[in-house]
Tab-separated table of C-alpha atoms in Angstrom:
chain	number	residue	atom	x	y	z
A	1	MET	CA	-11.099	-47.221	-67.637
A	2	LYS	CA	-9.779	-49.880	-69.964
A	3	ALA	CA	-7.623	-47.624	-72.173
A	4	ALA	CA	-6.388	-44.816	-69.951
A	5	SER	CA	-6.434	-44.498	-66.179
A	6	ASN	CA	-4.520	-41.192	-66.072
A	7	ILE	CA	-5.765	-38.474	-68.428
A	8	THR	CA	-4.710	-34.874	-68.995
A	9	VAL	CA	-7.120	-32.498	-70.736
A	10	ILE	CA	-5.789	-29.282	-72.274
A	11	GLY	CA	-8.545	-26.678	-72.092
A	12	GLY	CA	-11.213	-25.951	-69.513
A	13	GLY	CA	-14.023	-25.088	-71.891
A	14	ILE	CA	-17.238	-26.960	-72.585
A	15	GLY	CA	-15.674	-29.960	-74.311
A	16	GLY	CA	-12.731	-30.210	-71.952
A	17	LEU	CA	-14.801	-30.147	-68.761
A	18	ALA	CA	-17.402	-32.512	-70.221
A	19	VAL	CA	-14.851	-35.136	-71.249
A	20	ALA	CA	-13.116	-34.746	-67.893
A	21	ARG	CA	-16.321	-35.556	-65.997
A	22	ALA	CA	-17.237	-38.356	-68.402
A	23	CYS	CA	-13.854	-40.050	-67.962
A	24	ALA	CA	-13.708	-39.490	-64.204
A	25	LEU	CA	-17.147	-41.018	-63.708
A	26	ARG	CA	-15.820	-44.081	-65.517
A	27	GLY	CA	-12.922	-44.358	-63.077
A	28	ALA	CA	-10.076	-42.378	-64.650
A	29	ARG	CA	-7.851	-39.923	-62.818
A	30	VAL	CA	-8.245	-36.668	-64.773
A	31	THR	CA	-6.431	-33.325	-64.692
A	32	VAL	CA	-7.660	-30.293	-66.662
A	33	LEU	CA	-5.104	-27.641	-67.614
A	34	GLU	CA	-6.714	-24.261	-68.325
A	35	GLN	CA	-4.542	-21.327	-69.396
A	36	ALA	CA	-6.861	-18.647	-67.965
A	37	GLU	CA	-6.258	-17.621	-64.384
A	38	ALA	CA	-9.851	-18.456	-63.509
A	39	ILE	CA	-12.801	-20.211	-65.081
A	40	GLY	CA	-15.281	-17.375	-64.785
A	41	GLU	CA	-17.779	-14.996	-66.350
A	42	VAL	CA	-16.699	-15.000	-69.981
A	43	GLY	CA	-18.497	-15.343	-73.278
A	44	ALA	CA	-22.142	-14.796	-74.103
A	45	GLY	CA	-25.059	-16.963	-75.100
A	46	LEU	CA	-25.188	-20.371	-76.701
A	47	GLN	CA	-27.811	-22.929	-77.628
A	48	ILE	CA	-28.032	-26.517	-76.423
A	49	SER	CA	-30.198	-28.594	-78.751
A	50	PRO	CA	-31.659	-32.007	-77.797
A	51	ASN	CA	-28.591	-33.896	-79.049
A	52	GLY	CA	-26.332	-31.859	-76.757
A	53	PHE	CA	-28.754	-32.051	-73.851
A	54	ALA	CA	-28.712	-35.865	-74.125
A	55	VAL	CA	-25.037	-35.783	-73.148
A	56	LEU	CA	-25.634	-33.451	-70.205
A	57	ARG	CA	-28.427	-35.741	-69.038
A	58	GLY	CA	-26.112	-38.736	-69.391
A	59	LEU	CA	-23.521	-36.929	-67.274
A	60	GLY	CA	-26.099	-36.285	-64.561
A	61	LEU	CA	-26.218	-32.535	-65.268
A	62	GLY	CA	-29.550	-32.236	-67.029
A	63	ASP	CA	-31.447	-30.776	-64.068
A	64	ALA	CA	-28.718	-28.205	-63.442
A	65	LEU	CA	-28.912	-27.113	-67.074
A	66	ARG	CA	-32.700	-26.778	-66.926
A	67	ALA	CA	-32.466	-24.670	-63.768
A	68	GLY	CA	-30.097	-22.150	-65.324
A	69	ALA	CA	-31.395	-21.859	-68.890
A	70	VAL	CA	-34.346	-20.586	-70.932
A	71	GLN	CA	-36.280	-23.310	-72.732
A	72	GLY	CA	-36.451	-22.778	-76.471
A	73	GLU	CA	-39.967	-22.557	-77.899
A	74	ALA	CA	-39.347	-21.456	-81.480
A	75	VAL	CA	-36.900	-20.132	-84.048
A	76	ALA	CA	-38.495	-17.305	-86.026
A	77	LEU	CA	-36.997	-16.281	-89.374
A	78	HIS	CA	-37.655	-12.658	-90.335
A	79	ASP	CA	-36.923	-10.603	-93.408
A	80	TYR	CA	-34.846	-7.683	-92.193
A	81	ARG	CA	-37.421	-5.157	-93.483
A	82	ARG	CA	-40.687	-6.987	-94.097
A	83	GLY	CA	-40.904	-8.937	-90.859
A	84	PRO	CA	-41.876	-12.574	-90.189
A	85	VAL	CA	-41.191	-15.235	-92.803
A	86	VAL	CA	-41.661	-18.517	-90.912
A	87	ARG	CA	-41.771	-19.660	-87.290
A	88	LEU	CA	-40.205	-23.049	-86.583
A	89	ASP	CA	-41.986	-24.532	-83.586
A	90	LEU	CA	-39.432	-26.263	-81.361
A	91	THR	CA	-42.230	-27.833	-79.334
A	92	ARG	CA	-42.873	-30.089	-82.332
A	93	LEU	CA	-39.481	-31.755	-81.895
A	94	GLU	CA	-39.542	-35.283	-80.491
A	95	SER	CA	-37.486	-34.005	-77.574
A	96	ARG	CA	-38.333	-30.602	-76.146
A	97	GLU	CA	-34.917	-30.278	-74.509
A	98	TYR	CA	-33.815	-27.203	-76.460
A	99	TRP	CA	-32.206	-24.539	-74.261
A	100	PHE	CA	-30.643	-21.080	-74.385
A	101	ILE	CA	-27.929	-20.520	-71.760
A	102	HIS	CA	-25.101	-18.119	-70.955
A	103	ARG	CA	-21.799	-19.787	-71.691
A	104	ALA	CA	-20.468	-18.883	-68.246
A	105	ASP	CA	-23.450	-20.611	-66.620
A	106	LEU	CA	-22.859	-23.810	-68.598
A	107	ILE	CA	-19.138	-23.695	-67.813
A	108	GLU	CA	-19.952	-23.390	-64.102
A	109	ILE	CA	-22.290	-26.404	-64.284
A	110	LEU	CA	-19.576	-28.436	-66.002
A	111	ARG	CA	-16.803	-27.195	-63.679
A	112	ALA	CA	-18.776	-28.111	-60.584
A	113	GLY	CA	-19.666	-31.454	-62.141
A	114	ALA	CA	-16.072	-32.212	-63.038
A	115	GLU	CA	-14.779	-31.377	-59.563
A	116	ALA	CA	-17.567	-33.395	-57.949
A	117	ALA	CA	-16.399	-36.375	-60.004
A	118	GLY	CA	-12.844	-35.957	-58.671
A	119	VAL	CA	-11.282	-34.002	-61.542
A	120	THR	CA	-8.327	-31.743	-60.709
A	121	ILE	CA	-8.551	-28.357	-62.467
A	122	ARG	CA	-5.403	-26.254	-62.719
A	123	THR	CA	-5.886	-22.673	-63.899
A	124	GLY	CA	-3.093	-20.460	-65.185
A	125	ALA	CA	-1.599	-23.582	-66.763
A	126	ARG	CA	-0.410	-22.669	-70.246
A	127	VAL	CA	0.752	-25.629	-72.347
A	128	SER	CA	3.281	-25.065	-75.131
A	129	GLU	CA	4.630	-28.608	-75.482
A	130	PRO	CA	1.844	-31.197	-75.252
A	131	GLY	CA	4.435	-33.983	-75.253
A	132	GLU	CA	5.492	-32.876	-71.794
A	133	CYS	CA	2.001	-33.436	-70.377
A	134	GLU	CA	1.686	-36.437	-68.112
A	135	GLY	CA	-0.853	-39.167	-68.625
A	136	ASP	CA	-1.760	-42.246	-70.587
A	137	LEU	CA	-3.801	-39.922	-72.781
A	138	VAL	CA	-3.599	-36.196	-73.503
A	139	ILE	CA	-6.782	-34.651	-74.913
A	140	GLY	CA	-6.555	-31.366	-76.779
A	141	ALA	CA	-9.815	-29.522	-76.090
A	142	ASP	CA	-8.154	-26.150	-76.594
A	143	GLY	CA	-10.104	-24.723	-79.505
A	144	LEU	CA	-9.143	-23.189	-82.822
A	145	HIS	CA	-5.673	-22.274	-81.557
A	146	SER	CA	-4.988	-25.812	-80.331
A	147	VAL	CA	-1.372	-26.527	-79.432
A	148	LEU	CA	-2.010	-30.228	-79.984
A	149	ARG	CA	-3.590	-30.209	-83.431
A	150	PRO	CA	-0.394	-29.307	-85.374
A	151	GLY	CA	1.440	-32.269	-83.841
A	152	LEU	CA	-1.195	-34.664	-85.190
A	153	ASN	CA	-2.075	-32.983	-88.479
A	154	GLY	CA	0.932	-30.847	-89.360
A	155	PRO	CA	1.106	-27.057	-89.506
A	156	GLU	CA	-1.992	-25.339	-90.876
A	157	ALA	CA	-3.156	-21.754	-91.071
A	158	PRO	CA	-6.813	-21.196	-90.206
A	159	PHE	CA	-8.610	-19.612	-93.147
A	160	PHE	CA	-10.841	-16.552	-93.062
A	161	THR	CA	-14.381	-17.446	-94.090
A	162	GLY	CA	-15.227	-14.024	-95.509
A	163	GLN	CA	-17.494	-13.146	-92.580
A	164	VAL	CA	-17.171	-11.053	-89.445
A	165	ALA	CA	-19.389	-11.115	-86.384
A	166	TRP	CA	-20.363	-8.877	-83.492
A	167	ARG	CA	-21.619	-10.186	-80.153
A	168	ALA	CA	-23.397	-8.288	-77.386
A	169	LEU	CA	-25.683	-8.749	-74.392
A	170	ILE	CA	-28.502	-6.293	-73.737
A	171	PRO	CA	-31.144	-6.006	-70.992
A	172	HIS	CA	-34.467	-7.665	-71.792
A	173	ASP	CA	-37.917	-7.620	-70.222
A	174	GLY	CA	-38.691	-11.254	-71.030
A	175	ARG	CA	-41.722	-10.501	-73.202
A	176	ARG	CA	-40.486	-12.579	-76.127
A	177	GLY	CA	-40.488	-15.839	-74.171
A	178	GLY	CA	-38.289	-18.653	-75.446
A	179	GLU	CA	-38.015	-17.516	-79.045
A	180	ALA	CA	-34.818	-17.151	-81.028
A	181	ARG	CA	-35.114	-14.739	-83.920
A	182	VAL	CA	-33.041	-14.481	-87.102
A	183	HIS	CA	-33.299	-11.291	-89.158
A	184	MET	CA	-32.066	-12.167	-92.670
A	185	ALA	CA	-30.674	-9.566	-95.065
A	186	PRO	CA	-28.474	-9.440	-98.176
A	187	ARG	CA	-25.008	-10.548	-97.014
A	188	ARG	CA	-25.921	-10.029	-93.333
A	189	HIS	CA	-28.044	-11.433	-90.544
A	190	LEU	CA	-28.827	-10.761	-86.881
A	191	VAL	CA	-29.598	-13.499	-84.332
A	192	SER	CA	-31.173	-12.837	-80.928
A	193	TYR	CA	-32.427	-15.027	-78.097
A	194	PRO	CA	-33.101	-14.683	-74.345
A	195	LEU	CA	-30.856	-15.717	-71.459
A	196	ARG	CA	-31.015	-15.898	-67.671
A	197	GLY	CA	-34.761	-16.028	-67.196
A	198	GLY	CA	-35.304	-13.550	-70.004
A	199	THR	CA	-33.448	-10.728	-68.234
A	200	LEU	CA	-30.804	-10.629	-70.982
A	201	MET	CA	-30.913	-10.869	-74.760
A	202	ASN	CA	-27.983	-12.351	-76.640
A	203	LEU	CA	-27.179	-10.695	-79.976
A	204	VAL	CA	-24.949	-12.027	-82.749
A	205	ALA	CA	-24.677	-9.991	-85.937
A	206	VAL	CA	-22.818	-11.333	-88.978
A	207	GLU	CA	-21.739	-9.560	-92.155
A	208	GLU	CA	-19.862	-10.749	-95.224
A	209	GLN	CA	-16.553	-8.948	-95.610
A	210	ALA	CA	-13.713	-9.372	-98.063
A	211	GLU	CA	-10.941	-9.540	-95.474
A	212	TRP	CA	-10.097	-9.324	-91.798
A	213	THR	CA	-7.257	-6.879	-91.357
A	214	THR	CA	-7.024	-6.325	-87.614
A	215	GLU	CA	-4.073	-7.781	-85.758
A	216	SER	CA	-6.221	-10.067	-83.631
A	217	TRP	CA	-9.089	-12.321	-84.620
A	218	SER	CA	-11.252	-10.952	-81.806
A	219	HIS	CA	-11.334	-7.523	-80.208
A	220	ALA	CA	-13.607	-4.950	-78.653
A	221	GLY	CA	-15.969	-3.622	-81.277
A	222	ASP	CA	-17.670	-0.262	-81.756
A	223	ALA	CA	-21.393	-0.228	-80.959
A	224	ASP	CA	-22.005	2.775	-83.212
A	225	ASN	CA	-20.274	1.016	-86.094
A	226	LEU	CA	-22.469	-2.041	-85.524
A	227	ARG	CA	-25.584	0.122	-85.631
A	228	ALA	CA	-24.383	1.829	-88.807
A	229	ARG	CA	-23.737	-1.509	-90.556
A	230	PHE	CA	-27.279	-2.680	-89.756
A	231	ALA	CA	-29.063	0.687	-89.976
A	232	ASP	CA	-31.443	-0.501	-92.721
A	233	PHE	CA	-32.947	-3.247	-90.537
A	234	GLY	CA	-36.509	-2.797	-89.245
A	235	ALA	CA	-37.835	-1.455	-85.964
A	236	ASP	CA	-37.509	-4.720	-84.017
A	237	ALA	CA	-33.796	-4.974	-84.803
A	238	GLN	CA	-33.218	-1.255	-84.247
A	239	GLU	CA	-34.693	-1.446	-80.757
A	240	MET	CA	-32.226	-4.185	-79.833
A	241	LEU	CA	-29.238	-2.559	-81.523
A	242	GLY	CA	-30.051	0.723	-79.817
A	243	ALA	CA	-29.573	-0.949	-76.423
A	244	VAL	CA	-26.046	-2.170	-77.203
A	245	ASN	CA	-23.246	-0.639	-75.155
A	246	ALA	CA	-20.302	-3.059	-75.108
A	247	VAL	CA	-19.762	-5.251	-78.145
A	248	SER	CA	-17.040	-7.648	-79.279
A	249	GLN	CA	-16.125	-8.245	-82.901
A	250	TRP	CA	-14.229	-11.079	-84.501
A	251	GLY	CA	-13.393	-12.572	-87.846
A	252	LEU	CA	-14.810	-16.035	-88.474
A	253	PHE	CA	-11.905	-18.388	-89.089
A	254	ARG	CA	-11.737	-22.143	-89.174
A	255	HIS	CA	-9.587	-25.112	-90.104
A	256	PRO	CA	-10.849	-27.942	-92.255
A	257	VAL	CA	-12.075	-30.900	-90.212
A	258	ALA	CA	-8.941	-32.621	-88.886
A	259	LYS	CA	-7.894	-35.779	-90.695
A	260	ILE	CA	-6.312	-37.248	-87.558
A	261	TRP	CA	-8.360	-37.000	-84.350
A	262	GLY	CA	-6.288	-39.382	-82.282
A	263	GLN	CA	-2.905	-41.080	-82.480
A	264	GLY	CA	-0.491	-42.518	-79.960
A	265	ARG	CA	-1.448	-41.010	-76.615
A	266	PHE	CA	-3.051	-37.861	-78.038
A	267	ALA	CA	-6.588	-36.962	-79.119
A	268	LEU	CA	-8.457	-33.865	-80.299
A	269	LEU	CA	-11.930	-32.781	-79.259
A	270	GLY	CA	-14.384	-30.002	-80.124
A	271	ASP	CA	-13.133	-26.968	-82.038
A	272	ALA	CA	-9.577	-28.304	-81.934
A	273	ALA	CA	-10.764	-31.030	-84.326
A	274	HIS	CA	-13.625	-29.339	-86.177
A	275	PRO	CA	-14.188	-25.610	-85.653
A	276	THR	CA	-17.557	-24.693	-87.112
A	277	LEU	CA	-19.371	-21.544	-88.097
A	278	PRO	CA	-22.127	-20.414	-85.678
A	279	PHE	CA	-24.971	-20.720	-88.188
A	280	LEU	CA	-26.465	-23.973	-86.912
A	281	ALA	CA	-25.822	-23.288	-83.195
A	282	GLN	CA	-23.999	-26.606	-82.810
A	283	GLY	CA	-20.551	-25.737	-81.488
A	284	ALA	CA	-21.331	-26.594	-77.865
A	285	SER	CA	-23.452	-29.643	-78.676
A	286	MET	CA	-20.788	-31.078	-80.990
A	287	ALA	CA	-18.167	-30.731	-78.258
A	288	LEU	CA	-20.499	-32.490	-75.802
A	289	GLU	CA	-21.087	-35.323	-78.273
A	290	ASP	CA	-17.333	-35.686	-78.818
A	291	ALA	CA	-16.759	-35.856	-75.066
A	292	TRP	CA	-19.241	-38.682	-74.545
A	293	VAL	CA	-18.105	-40.752	-77.528
A	294	LEU	CA	-14.408	-40.482	-76.652
A	295	ALA	CA	-14.977	-41.418	-72.996
A	296	ASP	CA	-17.282	-44.250	-74.037
A	297	ALA	CA	-14.700	-45.721	-76.412
A	298	LEU	CA	-11.925	-45.415	-73.832
A	299	ALA	CA	-14.025	-47.320	-71.316
A	300	VAL	CA	-14.277	-50.500	-73.391
A	301	GLN	CA	-11.297	-50.584	-75.757
A	302	ASP	CA	-7.530	-50.371	-75.610
A	303	LEU	CA	-6.219	-46.919	-76.475
A	304	PRO	CA	-5.329	-47.431	-80.182
A	305	GLU	CA	-8.683	-49.084	-80.939
A	306	ALA	CA	-10.561	-46.492	-78.867
A	307	LEU	CA	-9.087	-43.612	-80.863
A	308	VAL	CA	-9.998	-45.337	-84.147
A	309	THR	CA	-13.562	-45.873	-82.938
A	310	TYR	CA	-13.834	-42.294	-81.738
A	311	THR	CA	-12.681	-40.881	-85.076
A	312	ALA	CA	-14.920	-43.197	-87.087
A	313	ARG	CA	-17.993	-42.221	-85.071
A	314	ARG	CA	-17.372	-38.496	-84.909
A	315	ARG	CA	-15.627	-37.298	-88.073
A	316	PRO	CA	-18.482	-37.977	-90.543
A	317	ARG	CA	-21.065	-36.352	-88.295
A	318	ALA	CA	-18.935	-33.295	-87.564
A	319	THR	CA	-18.286	-32.881	-91.287
A	320	ARG	CA	-22.003	-33.015	-92.066
A	321	VAL	CA	-22.844	-30.488	-89.351
A	322	ILE	CA	-20.179	-28.068	-90.559
A	323	GLU	CA	-21.413	-28.310	-94.142
A	324	ALA	CA	-24.983	-27.662	-92.993
A	325	ALA	CA	-23.872	-24.654	-90.944
A	326	SER	CA	-22.048	-23.196	-93.936
A	327	GLY	CA	-25.192	-23.715	-96.021
A	328	ASN	CA	-27.281	-21.802	-93.512
A	329	ALA	CA	-25.057	-18.767	-93.915
A	330	TRP	CA	-25.743	-18.785	-97.645
A	331	LYS	CA	-29.502	-19.113	-97.096
A	332	TYR	CA	-29.578	-16.273	-94.580
A	333	HIS	CA	-27.589	-13.930	-96.832
A	334	LEU	CA	-29.417	-14.222	-100.174
A	335	SER	CA	-28.934	-10.952	-102.052
A	336	PHE	CA	-30.397	-11.538	-105.551
A	337	PRO	CA	-33.951	-10.170	-105.159
A	338	PRO	CA	-35.858	-12.779	-107.235
A	339	LEU	CA	-34.051	-15.659	-105.532
A	340	ARG	CA	-34.591	-14.092	-102.140
A	341	LEU	CA	-38.315	-13.623	-102.821
A	342	ALA	CA	-38.691	-17.206	-104.047
A	343	ALA	CA	-36.852	-18.641	-101.047
A	344	HIS	CA	-38.881	-16.655	-98.501
A	345	THR	CA	-42.126	-17.528	-100.262
A	346	ALA	CA	-41.217	-21.226	-100.112
A	347	LEU	CA	-40.485	-20.919	-96.392
A	348	ARG	CA	-43.814	-19.209	-95.747
A	349	LEU	CA	-45.721	-21.887	-97.650
A	350	GLY	CA	-43.840	-24.678	-95.914
A	351	GLY	CA	-44.562	-23.219	-92.503
A	352	ALA	CA	-48.253	-22.794	-93.299
A	353	LEU	CA	-48.925	-26.051	-95.144
A	354	ALA	CA	-46.441	-28.543	-93.723
A	355	PRO	CA	-45.123	-27.379	-90.332
A	356	MET	CA	-44.224	-30.912	-89.240
A	357	ARG	CA	-42.226	-31.473	-92.410
A	358	MET	CA	-40.361	-28.237	-91.718
A	359	MET	CA	-39.288	-29.621	-88.354
A	360	ARG	CA	-38.551	-33.161	-89.559
A	361	GLN	CA	-35.682	-31.793	-91.638
A	362	PHE	CA	-33.764	-31.494	-88.355
A	363	ASP	CA	-34.305	-35.097	-87.214
A	364	TRP	CA	-30.834	-36.163	-88.360
A	365	LEU	CA	-29.316	-33.456	-86.171
A	366	TYR	CA	-31.457	-33.086	-83.061
A	367	GLY	CA	-32.571	-36.720	-82.934
A	368	GLU	CA	-29.041	-38.065	-82.455
A	369	ASP	CA	-28.368	-39.423	-78.961
A	370	VAL	CA	-24.778	-40.595	-78.638
A	371	THR	CA	-25.509	-41.865	-75.124
A	372	ASN	CA	-28.221	-44.300	-76.301
A	373	GLY	CA	-30.112	-43.273	-73.189
A	374	ALA	CA	-27.303	-44.215	-70.778
A	375	GLN	CA	-26.672	-42.241	-67.588
A	376	LEU	CA	-23.415	-42.358	-65.631
A	377	CYS	CA	-24.939	-41.085	-62.392
């Protein structure tokens, strides 16, 4: 690589492993430092939209993703009591590469891909002083709690967004196919979609709450409490909630989008730079986009110029995505009955009379291909 031949990545998540493979395929020597003792079966479901899939394809991992994921066919919005509102047909997108996958399965694809490209992965490697990391470049891909972000942007306290979430996996018989479903209610919503050939269903329930008072941001939740909080939802939701055994709960926190994404020999990537709310399903795809753009800039520019290019290309887009995600939360949680009725009526009419227009509103998001069709292998 032109800018950095020896790179250290802090964090072995989606963004960290993706940027490691992207840089290694371009000739860099890359080491990933992951604080967990093993990169294994953690997390739950996530969505990879066409813009994120473009990066996986460019990294030579598209076929592996397809083999381990459920292809998305639609996103169906439901009123929590009255049922279907509108069905957004994902097959109408220009690219049909919309996928639902278990996070652990995607991590395994990326881990294997990184190691195949020559990346060294060190687990149990906790970093407290990023300045002590070796390399021409140190990339902080270590999430909301990034140890690198404060050094570039100063001390900041993540702020509570006023929302808490529960996450669970339940058995599924596959009858729904590749449909994600969003049950919308006053100040709450429930998202569900299939994983692993339809044998599992991923559930994410979100509720507005004044404060988050537990000592940790994430902890084991209470399935009965989850059911009680969503007891007024209809039969479809109750069937899923009734199957929940283990559930995690966490407060939704985030920083503002970082002002400085790269400086000196340090750079931020993914949630370390722009943690987002999960209401547009773009966390993984944004990290993948970051990984490609940073590696691409490093390949053709000296380090200072590469970091400027990376920031200029990524910060405006990440900001727009985060604002759109925050807007979705508001739309899902409408509580004033006349406004709620008007909004749902407009969605029904749009879906019936102008289904293509309904889908074209996502062109700016899903139609982005940061690879410009390039493939590294």
